[in-house]
CSV table of C-alpha atoms in Angstrom, one decimal:
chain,number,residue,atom,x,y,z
V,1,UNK,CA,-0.1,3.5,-22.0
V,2,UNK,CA,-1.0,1.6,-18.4
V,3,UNK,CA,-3.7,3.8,-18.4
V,4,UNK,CA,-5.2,2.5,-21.6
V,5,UNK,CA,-4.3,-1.2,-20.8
V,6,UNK,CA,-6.4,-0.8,-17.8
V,7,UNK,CA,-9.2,1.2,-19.3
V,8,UNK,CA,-9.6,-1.8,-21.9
V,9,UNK,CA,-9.2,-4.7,-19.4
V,10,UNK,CA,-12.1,-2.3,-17.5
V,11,UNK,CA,-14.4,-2.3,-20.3
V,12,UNK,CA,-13.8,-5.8,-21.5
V,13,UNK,CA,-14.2,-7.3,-18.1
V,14,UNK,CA,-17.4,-5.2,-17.9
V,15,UNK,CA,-18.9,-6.3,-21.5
V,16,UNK,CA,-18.2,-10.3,-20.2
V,17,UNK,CA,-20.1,-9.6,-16.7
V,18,UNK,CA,-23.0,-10.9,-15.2
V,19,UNK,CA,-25.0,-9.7,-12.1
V,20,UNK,CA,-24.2,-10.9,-8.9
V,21,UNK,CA,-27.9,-12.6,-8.3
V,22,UNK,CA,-27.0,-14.4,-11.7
V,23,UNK,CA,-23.7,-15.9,-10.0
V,24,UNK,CA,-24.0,-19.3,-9.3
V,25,UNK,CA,-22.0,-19.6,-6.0
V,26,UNK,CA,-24.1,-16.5,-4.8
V,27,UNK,CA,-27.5,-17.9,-5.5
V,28,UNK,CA,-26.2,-21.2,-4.1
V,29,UNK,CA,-26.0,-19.2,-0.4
V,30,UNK,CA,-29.3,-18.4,-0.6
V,31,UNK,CA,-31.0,-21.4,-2.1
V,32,UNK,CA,-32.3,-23.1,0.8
V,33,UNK,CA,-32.9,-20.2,3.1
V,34,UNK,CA,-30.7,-20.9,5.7
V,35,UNK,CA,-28.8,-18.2,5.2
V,36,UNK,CA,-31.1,-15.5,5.1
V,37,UNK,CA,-30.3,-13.8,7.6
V,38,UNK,CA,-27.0,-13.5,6.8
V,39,UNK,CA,-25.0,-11.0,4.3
V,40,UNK,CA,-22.3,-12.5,1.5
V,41,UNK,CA,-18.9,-11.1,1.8
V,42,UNK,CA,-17.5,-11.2,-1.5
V,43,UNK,CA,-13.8,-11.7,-1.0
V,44,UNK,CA,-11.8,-10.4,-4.2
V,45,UNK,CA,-8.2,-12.3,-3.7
V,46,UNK,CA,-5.1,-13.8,-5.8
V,47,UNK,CA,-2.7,-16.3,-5.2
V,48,UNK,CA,0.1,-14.1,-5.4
V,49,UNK,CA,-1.2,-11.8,-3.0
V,50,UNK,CA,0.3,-11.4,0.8
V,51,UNK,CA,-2.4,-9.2,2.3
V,52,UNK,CA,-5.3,-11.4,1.1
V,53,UNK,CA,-3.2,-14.8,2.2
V,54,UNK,CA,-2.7,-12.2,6.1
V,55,UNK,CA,-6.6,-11.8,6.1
V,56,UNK,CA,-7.7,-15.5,5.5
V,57,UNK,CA,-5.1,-17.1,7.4
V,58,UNK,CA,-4.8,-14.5,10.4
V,59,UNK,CA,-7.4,-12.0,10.6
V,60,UNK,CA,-10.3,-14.2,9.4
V,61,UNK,CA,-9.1,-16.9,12.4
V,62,UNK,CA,-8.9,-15.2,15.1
V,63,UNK,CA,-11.1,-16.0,17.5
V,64,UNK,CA,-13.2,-13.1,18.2
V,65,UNK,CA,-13.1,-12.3,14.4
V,66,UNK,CA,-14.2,-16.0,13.2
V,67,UNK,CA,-17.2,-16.2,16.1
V,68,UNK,CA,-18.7,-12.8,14.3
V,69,UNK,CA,-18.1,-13.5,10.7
V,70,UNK,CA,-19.4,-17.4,11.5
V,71,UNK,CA,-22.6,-16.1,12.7
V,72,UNK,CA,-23.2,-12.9,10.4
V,73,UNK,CA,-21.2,-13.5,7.1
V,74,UNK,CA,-21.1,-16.3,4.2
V,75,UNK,CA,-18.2,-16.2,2.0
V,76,UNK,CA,-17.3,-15.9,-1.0
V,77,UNK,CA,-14.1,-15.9,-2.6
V,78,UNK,CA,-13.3,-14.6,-6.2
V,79,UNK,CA,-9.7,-14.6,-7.7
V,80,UNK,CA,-9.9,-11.6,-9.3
V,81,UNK,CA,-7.2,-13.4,-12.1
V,82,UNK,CA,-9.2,-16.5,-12.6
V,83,UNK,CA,-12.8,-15.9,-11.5
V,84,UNK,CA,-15.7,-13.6,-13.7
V,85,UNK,CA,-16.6,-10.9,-11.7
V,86,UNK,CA,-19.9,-9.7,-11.0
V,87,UNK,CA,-20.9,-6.0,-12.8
V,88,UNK,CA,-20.8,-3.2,-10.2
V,89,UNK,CA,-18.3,-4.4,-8.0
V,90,UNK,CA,-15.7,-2.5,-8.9
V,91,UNK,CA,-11.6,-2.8,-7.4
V,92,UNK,CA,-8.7,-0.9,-7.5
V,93,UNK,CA,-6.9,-3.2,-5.7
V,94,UNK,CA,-7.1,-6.8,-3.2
V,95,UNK,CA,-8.1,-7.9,-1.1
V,96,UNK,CA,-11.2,-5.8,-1.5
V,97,UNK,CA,-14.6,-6.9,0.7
V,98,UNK,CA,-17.9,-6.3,-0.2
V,99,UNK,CA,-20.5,-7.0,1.6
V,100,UNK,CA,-23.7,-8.0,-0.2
V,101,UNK,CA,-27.2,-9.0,1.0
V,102,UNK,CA,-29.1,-11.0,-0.3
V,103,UNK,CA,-31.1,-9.0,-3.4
V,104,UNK,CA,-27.6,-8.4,-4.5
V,105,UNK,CA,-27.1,-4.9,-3.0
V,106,UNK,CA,-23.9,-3.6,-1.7
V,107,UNK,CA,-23.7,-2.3,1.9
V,108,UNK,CA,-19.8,-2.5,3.0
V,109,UNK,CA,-16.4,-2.3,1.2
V,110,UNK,CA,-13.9,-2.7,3.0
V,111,UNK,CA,-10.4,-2.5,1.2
V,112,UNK,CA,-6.7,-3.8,1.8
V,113,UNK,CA,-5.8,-5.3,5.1
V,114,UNK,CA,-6.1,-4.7,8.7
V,115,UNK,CA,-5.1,-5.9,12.6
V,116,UNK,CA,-7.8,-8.4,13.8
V,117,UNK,CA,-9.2,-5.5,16.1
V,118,UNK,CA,-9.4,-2.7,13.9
V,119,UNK,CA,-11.1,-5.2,11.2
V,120,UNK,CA,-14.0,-6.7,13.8
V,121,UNK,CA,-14.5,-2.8,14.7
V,122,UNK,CA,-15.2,-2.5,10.6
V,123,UNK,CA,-17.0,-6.0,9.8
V,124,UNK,CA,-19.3,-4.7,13.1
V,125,UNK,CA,-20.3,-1.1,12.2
V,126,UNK,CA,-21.1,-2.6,9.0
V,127,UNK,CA,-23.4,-4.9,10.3
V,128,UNK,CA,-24.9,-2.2,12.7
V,129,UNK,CA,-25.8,-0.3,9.8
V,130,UNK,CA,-27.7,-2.8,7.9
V,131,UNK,CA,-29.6,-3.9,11.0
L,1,UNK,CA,21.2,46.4,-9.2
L,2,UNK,CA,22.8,43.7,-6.0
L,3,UNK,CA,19.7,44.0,-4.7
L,4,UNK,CA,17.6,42.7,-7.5
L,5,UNK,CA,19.9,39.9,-8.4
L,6,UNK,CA,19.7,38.7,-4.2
L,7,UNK,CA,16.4,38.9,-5.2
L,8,UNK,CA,16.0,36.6,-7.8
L,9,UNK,CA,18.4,34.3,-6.8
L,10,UNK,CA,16.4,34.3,-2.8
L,11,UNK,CA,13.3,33.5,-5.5
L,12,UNK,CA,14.5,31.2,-7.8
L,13,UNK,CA,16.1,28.9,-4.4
L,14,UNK,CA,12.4,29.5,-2.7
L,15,UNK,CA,10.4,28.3,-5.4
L,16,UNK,CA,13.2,26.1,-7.1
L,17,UNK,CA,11.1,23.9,-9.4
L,18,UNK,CA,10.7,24.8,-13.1
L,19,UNK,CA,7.5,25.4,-14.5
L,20,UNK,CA,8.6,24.1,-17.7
L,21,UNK,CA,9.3,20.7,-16.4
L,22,UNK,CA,6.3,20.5,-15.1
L,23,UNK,CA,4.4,21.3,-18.0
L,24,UNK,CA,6.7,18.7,-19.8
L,25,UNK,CA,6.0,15.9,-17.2
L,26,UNK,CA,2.2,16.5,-17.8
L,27,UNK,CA,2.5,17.1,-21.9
L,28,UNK,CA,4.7,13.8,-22.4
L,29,UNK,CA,4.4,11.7,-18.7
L,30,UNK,CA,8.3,12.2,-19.0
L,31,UNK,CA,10.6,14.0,-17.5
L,32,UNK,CA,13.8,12.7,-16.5
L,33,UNK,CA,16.4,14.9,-14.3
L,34,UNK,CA,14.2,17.7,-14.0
L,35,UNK,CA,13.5,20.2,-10.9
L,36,UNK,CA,10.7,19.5,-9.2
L,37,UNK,CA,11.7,21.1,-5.7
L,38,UNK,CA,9.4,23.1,-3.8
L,39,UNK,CA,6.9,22.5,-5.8
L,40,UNK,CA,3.3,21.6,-5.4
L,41,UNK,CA,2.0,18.5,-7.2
L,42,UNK,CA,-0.4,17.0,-4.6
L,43,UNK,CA,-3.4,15.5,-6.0
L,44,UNK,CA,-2.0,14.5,-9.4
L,45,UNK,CA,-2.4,11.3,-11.2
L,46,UNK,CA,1.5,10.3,-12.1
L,47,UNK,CA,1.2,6.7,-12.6
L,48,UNK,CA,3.1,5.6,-15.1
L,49,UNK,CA,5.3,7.8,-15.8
L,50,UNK,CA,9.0,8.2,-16.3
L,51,UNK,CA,10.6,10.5,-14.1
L,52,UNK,CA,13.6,9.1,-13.2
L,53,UNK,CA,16.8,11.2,-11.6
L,54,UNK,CA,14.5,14.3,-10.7
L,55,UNK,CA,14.2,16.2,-7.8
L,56,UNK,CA,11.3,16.3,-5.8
L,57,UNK,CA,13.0,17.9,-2.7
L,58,UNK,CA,10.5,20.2,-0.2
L,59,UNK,CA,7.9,19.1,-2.8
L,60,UNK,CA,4.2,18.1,-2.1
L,61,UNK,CA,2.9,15.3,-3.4
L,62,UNK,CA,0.0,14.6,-0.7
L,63,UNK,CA,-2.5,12.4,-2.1
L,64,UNK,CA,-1.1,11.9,-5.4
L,65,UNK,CA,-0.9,9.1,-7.2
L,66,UNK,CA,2.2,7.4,-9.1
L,67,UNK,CA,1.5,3.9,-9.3
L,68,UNK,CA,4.2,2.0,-11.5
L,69,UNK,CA,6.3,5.5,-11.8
L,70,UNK,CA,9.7,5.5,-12.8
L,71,UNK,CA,11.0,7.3,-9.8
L,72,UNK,CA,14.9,5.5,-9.8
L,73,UNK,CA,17.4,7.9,-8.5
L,74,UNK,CA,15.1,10.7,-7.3
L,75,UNK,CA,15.4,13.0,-4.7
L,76,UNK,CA,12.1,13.3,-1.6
L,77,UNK,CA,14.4,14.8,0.7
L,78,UNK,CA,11.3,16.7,2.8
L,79,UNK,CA,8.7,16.2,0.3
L,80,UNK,CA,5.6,15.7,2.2
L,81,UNK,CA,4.3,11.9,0.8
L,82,UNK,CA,1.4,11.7,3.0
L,83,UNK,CA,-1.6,9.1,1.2
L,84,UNK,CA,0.9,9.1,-1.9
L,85,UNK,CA,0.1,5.9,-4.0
L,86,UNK,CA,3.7,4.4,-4.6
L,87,UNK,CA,1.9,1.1,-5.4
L,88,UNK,CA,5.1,-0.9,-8.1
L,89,UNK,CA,6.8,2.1,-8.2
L,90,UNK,CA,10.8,2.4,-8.9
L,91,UNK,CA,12.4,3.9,-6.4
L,92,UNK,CA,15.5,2.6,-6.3
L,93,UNK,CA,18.6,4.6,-5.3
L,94,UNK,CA,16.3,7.1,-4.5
L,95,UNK,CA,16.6,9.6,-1.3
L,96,UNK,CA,13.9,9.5,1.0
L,97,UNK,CA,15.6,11.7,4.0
L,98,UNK,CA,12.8,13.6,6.2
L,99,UNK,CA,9.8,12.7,3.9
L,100,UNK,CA,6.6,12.4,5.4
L,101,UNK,CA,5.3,9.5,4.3
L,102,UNK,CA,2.4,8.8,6.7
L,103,UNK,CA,-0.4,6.5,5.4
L,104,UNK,CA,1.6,6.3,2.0
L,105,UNK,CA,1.4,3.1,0.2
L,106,UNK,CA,4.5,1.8,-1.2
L,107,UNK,CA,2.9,-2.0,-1.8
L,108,UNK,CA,5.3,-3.7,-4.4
L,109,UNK,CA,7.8,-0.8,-4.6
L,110,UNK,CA,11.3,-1.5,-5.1
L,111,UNK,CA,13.3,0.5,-2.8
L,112,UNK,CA,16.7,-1.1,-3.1
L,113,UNK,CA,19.7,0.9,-1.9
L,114,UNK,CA,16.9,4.3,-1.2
L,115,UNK,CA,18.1,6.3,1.7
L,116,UNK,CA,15.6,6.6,4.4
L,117,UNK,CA,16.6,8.8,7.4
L,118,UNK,CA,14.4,10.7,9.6
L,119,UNK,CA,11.5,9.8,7.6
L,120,UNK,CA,8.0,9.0,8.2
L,121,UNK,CA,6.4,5.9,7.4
L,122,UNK,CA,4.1,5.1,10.1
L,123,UNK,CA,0.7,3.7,8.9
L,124,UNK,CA,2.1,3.1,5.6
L,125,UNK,CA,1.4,0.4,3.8
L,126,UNK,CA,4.5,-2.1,2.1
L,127,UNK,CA,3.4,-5.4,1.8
L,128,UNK,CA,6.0,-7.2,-0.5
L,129,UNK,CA,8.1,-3.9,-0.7
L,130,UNK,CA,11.8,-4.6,-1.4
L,131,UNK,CA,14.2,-2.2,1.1
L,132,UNK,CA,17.0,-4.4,-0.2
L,133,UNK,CA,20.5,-2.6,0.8
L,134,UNK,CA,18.6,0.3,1.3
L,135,UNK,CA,20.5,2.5,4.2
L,136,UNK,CA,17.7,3.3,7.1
L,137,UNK,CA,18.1,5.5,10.1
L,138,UNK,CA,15.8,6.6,12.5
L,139,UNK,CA,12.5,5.9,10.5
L,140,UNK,CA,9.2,5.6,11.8
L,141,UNK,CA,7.4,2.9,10.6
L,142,UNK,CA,5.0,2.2,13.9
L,143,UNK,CA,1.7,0.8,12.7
L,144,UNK,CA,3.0,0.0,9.2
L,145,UNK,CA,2.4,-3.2,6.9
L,146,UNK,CA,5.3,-4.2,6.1
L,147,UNK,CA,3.9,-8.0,5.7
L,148,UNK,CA,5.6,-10.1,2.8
L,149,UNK,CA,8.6,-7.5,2.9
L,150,UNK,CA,12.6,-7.5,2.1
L,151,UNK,CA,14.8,-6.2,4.2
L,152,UNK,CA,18.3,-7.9,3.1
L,153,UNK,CA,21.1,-6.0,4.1
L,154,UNK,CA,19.6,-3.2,6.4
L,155,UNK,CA,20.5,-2.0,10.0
L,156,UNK,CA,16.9,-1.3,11.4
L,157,UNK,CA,18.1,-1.0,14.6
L,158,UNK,CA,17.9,3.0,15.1
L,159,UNK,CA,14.0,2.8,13.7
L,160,UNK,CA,10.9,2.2,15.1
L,161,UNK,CA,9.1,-1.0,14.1
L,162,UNK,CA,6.4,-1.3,17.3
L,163,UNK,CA,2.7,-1.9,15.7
L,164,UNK,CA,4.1,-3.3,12.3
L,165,UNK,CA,2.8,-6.2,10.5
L,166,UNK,CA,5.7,-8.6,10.1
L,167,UNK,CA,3.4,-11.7,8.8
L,168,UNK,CA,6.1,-13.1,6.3
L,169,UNK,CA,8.6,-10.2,6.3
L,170,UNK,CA,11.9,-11.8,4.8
L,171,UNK,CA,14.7,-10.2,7.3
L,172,UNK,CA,18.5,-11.4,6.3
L,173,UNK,CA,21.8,-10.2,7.1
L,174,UNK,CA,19.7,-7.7,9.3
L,175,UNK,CA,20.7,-5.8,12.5
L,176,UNK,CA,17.7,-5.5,14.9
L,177,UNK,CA,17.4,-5.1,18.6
L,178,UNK,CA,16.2,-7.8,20.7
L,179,UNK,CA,12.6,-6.1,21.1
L,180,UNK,CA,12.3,-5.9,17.2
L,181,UNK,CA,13.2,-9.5,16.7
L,182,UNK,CA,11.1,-10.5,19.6
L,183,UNK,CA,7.8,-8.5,17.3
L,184,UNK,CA,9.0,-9.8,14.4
L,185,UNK,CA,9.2,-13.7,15.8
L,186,UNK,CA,5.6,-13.4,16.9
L,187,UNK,CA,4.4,-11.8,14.0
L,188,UNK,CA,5.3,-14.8,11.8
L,189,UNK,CA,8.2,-12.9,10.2
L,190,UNK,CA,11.0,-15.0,8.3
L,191,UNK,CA,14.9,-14.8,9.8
L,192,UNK,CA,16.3,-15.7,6.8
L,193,UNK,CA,20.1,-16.1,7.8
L,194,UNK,CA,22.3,-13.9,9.6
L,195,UNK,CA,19.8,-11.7,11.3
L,196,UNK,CA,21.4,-10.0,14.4
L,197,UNK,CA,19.2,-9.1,17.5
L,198,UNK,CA,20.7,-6.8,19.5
L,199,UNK,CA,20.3,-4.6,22.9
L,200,UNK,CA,19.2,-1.2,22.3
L,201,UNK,CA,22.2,0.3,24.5
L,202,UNK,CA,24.7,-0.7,21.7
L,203,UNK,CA,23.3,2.4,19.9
């Protein structure tokens, strides 16, 4: 019975969706060139999640963390209960990361939480590999 | 004629689970106080269903998946739980002595008055897990999330915490000793009321 209530919510949810380069708040990033050089990371959250509320307010501030994602990163947040979701980037469960650039491709996914350290390790090799 | 009944009963306690209930648990996603023991279920997609009072004991359920499951009053004694999705799962009252648990994710489970003694739950993941009253003894949970958790009523004091995330664990009428309370302070974790911190010598 879950599995069916999930398996419709899936294909409703992917009937309603648009593409990401047809999302407003992404095509916003990108309007005036200034963030060019820089790739999206799509944060899929919820209020009522812990782990994504860990990530923003601890992981995402620490210092180290915050100095990388500021100068390679622009976010942005979807709450996967109130937000539409762009097709293709599908979740199990949150926080999920993707990491988009700027023709709307993923390159990264991280998913669930992590210790600052472990997570700039992540957020790096990701980077490396789209260099 | 002794000789072949030893040997079916030495079988029938090695392999101890009963293919029937296992066929049933697949057929109807139900099986309630059936004999899993022993047996090998690792991979399989669970979720959902009702398998309540059952035992799992020596089983393997490595990578296998039973988010939401109905698991209240089951046995794990020694099951091997390694990657196992325990994501909303009921485990209540259930007996988690010497499991290996490593990596598993037990985020949103209800583990209220489970037994877990000897286990392994190091690298797990149990944000907003409930160990309410749940009886815990030398457990491993080094390098665990345990962020958002409940531990009301608990003696951690014999298990190993160091590496945890404690961001908003809820600790109350807790025993800890003084270097678990110390992690948990600086990890942002809530002392509720009645938390003791303790030396380690007491034990």
């Amino acid at each position: 019975m879950i599995k069916i209530f999930f398996l419709f919510i899936l294909t409703i949810s992917s009937i309603c969706a648009i593409q990401i380069t047809q999302d407003l708040s992404f095509q916003n990033i990108y309007k005036d060139n200034q963030n060019n050089d820089k790739l999206v990371l799509m944060l899929y959250s919820a209020k009522t999640c812990p782990q994504c509320a860990y990530m923003k307010q601890k992981v995402f501030k620490n210092i180290e963390v915050k100095k990388f994602m500021d100068k390679q990163f622009v976010i942005l947040e979807k709450d996967v209960n109130r937000d539409d979701l762009p097709q293709g980037f599908d979740y199990f469960g949150i926080p999920t990361m993707f990491f988009v650039n700027k023709e709307g491709n993923q390159v990264g996914k991280i998913i669930g939480s992590s210790r600052a350290k472990p997570f700039l390790q992540q957020i790096q090799n990701i980077v490396k590999e789209n260099k | 004629m002794k000789l072949f009944l030893f040997s079916i009963v030495t079988t029938l306690t090695l392999y101890g689970y009963d293919q029937m209930d296992i066929d049933k648990l697949l057929k109807d996603e139900e099986c309630k106080i059936c004999d899993f023991s022993n047996a090998n279920l690792s991979g399989i997609d669970l979720s959902g269903f009702d398998i309540q009072e059952s035992d799992f004991q020596n089983a393997n359920l490595e990578n296998s998946n039973l988010f939401m499951t109905e698991l209240e009053g089951c046995n794990f004694q020694g099951a091997n739980l390694q990657n196992t999705i325990f994501w909303k799962a009921n485990l209540r009252f259930s007996n988690l002595t010497n499991v290996k648990a490593k990596k598993a994710n037990f985020k949103g489970a209800n583990l209220q008055n489970s037994t877990l003694k000897n286990s392994d739950l190091s690298y797990s993941i149990s944000w907003k897990a409930d160990f309410t009253d749940a009886s815990i003894d030398t457990t491993d949970f080094s390098n665990s999330e345990l962020g958002d958790a409940k531990f009301y009523h608990n003696d951690i004091s014999s298990s190993n915490l160091k590496g945890a995330i404690l961001w908003q664990t809820k600790f109350k009428d807790t025993t800890l000793i003084f270097e678990q309370c110390n992690d948990a302070k600086k990890e942002e974790a809530l002392f509720l009321e009645n938390v003791i911190c303790q030396k380690k010598e007491q034990y």
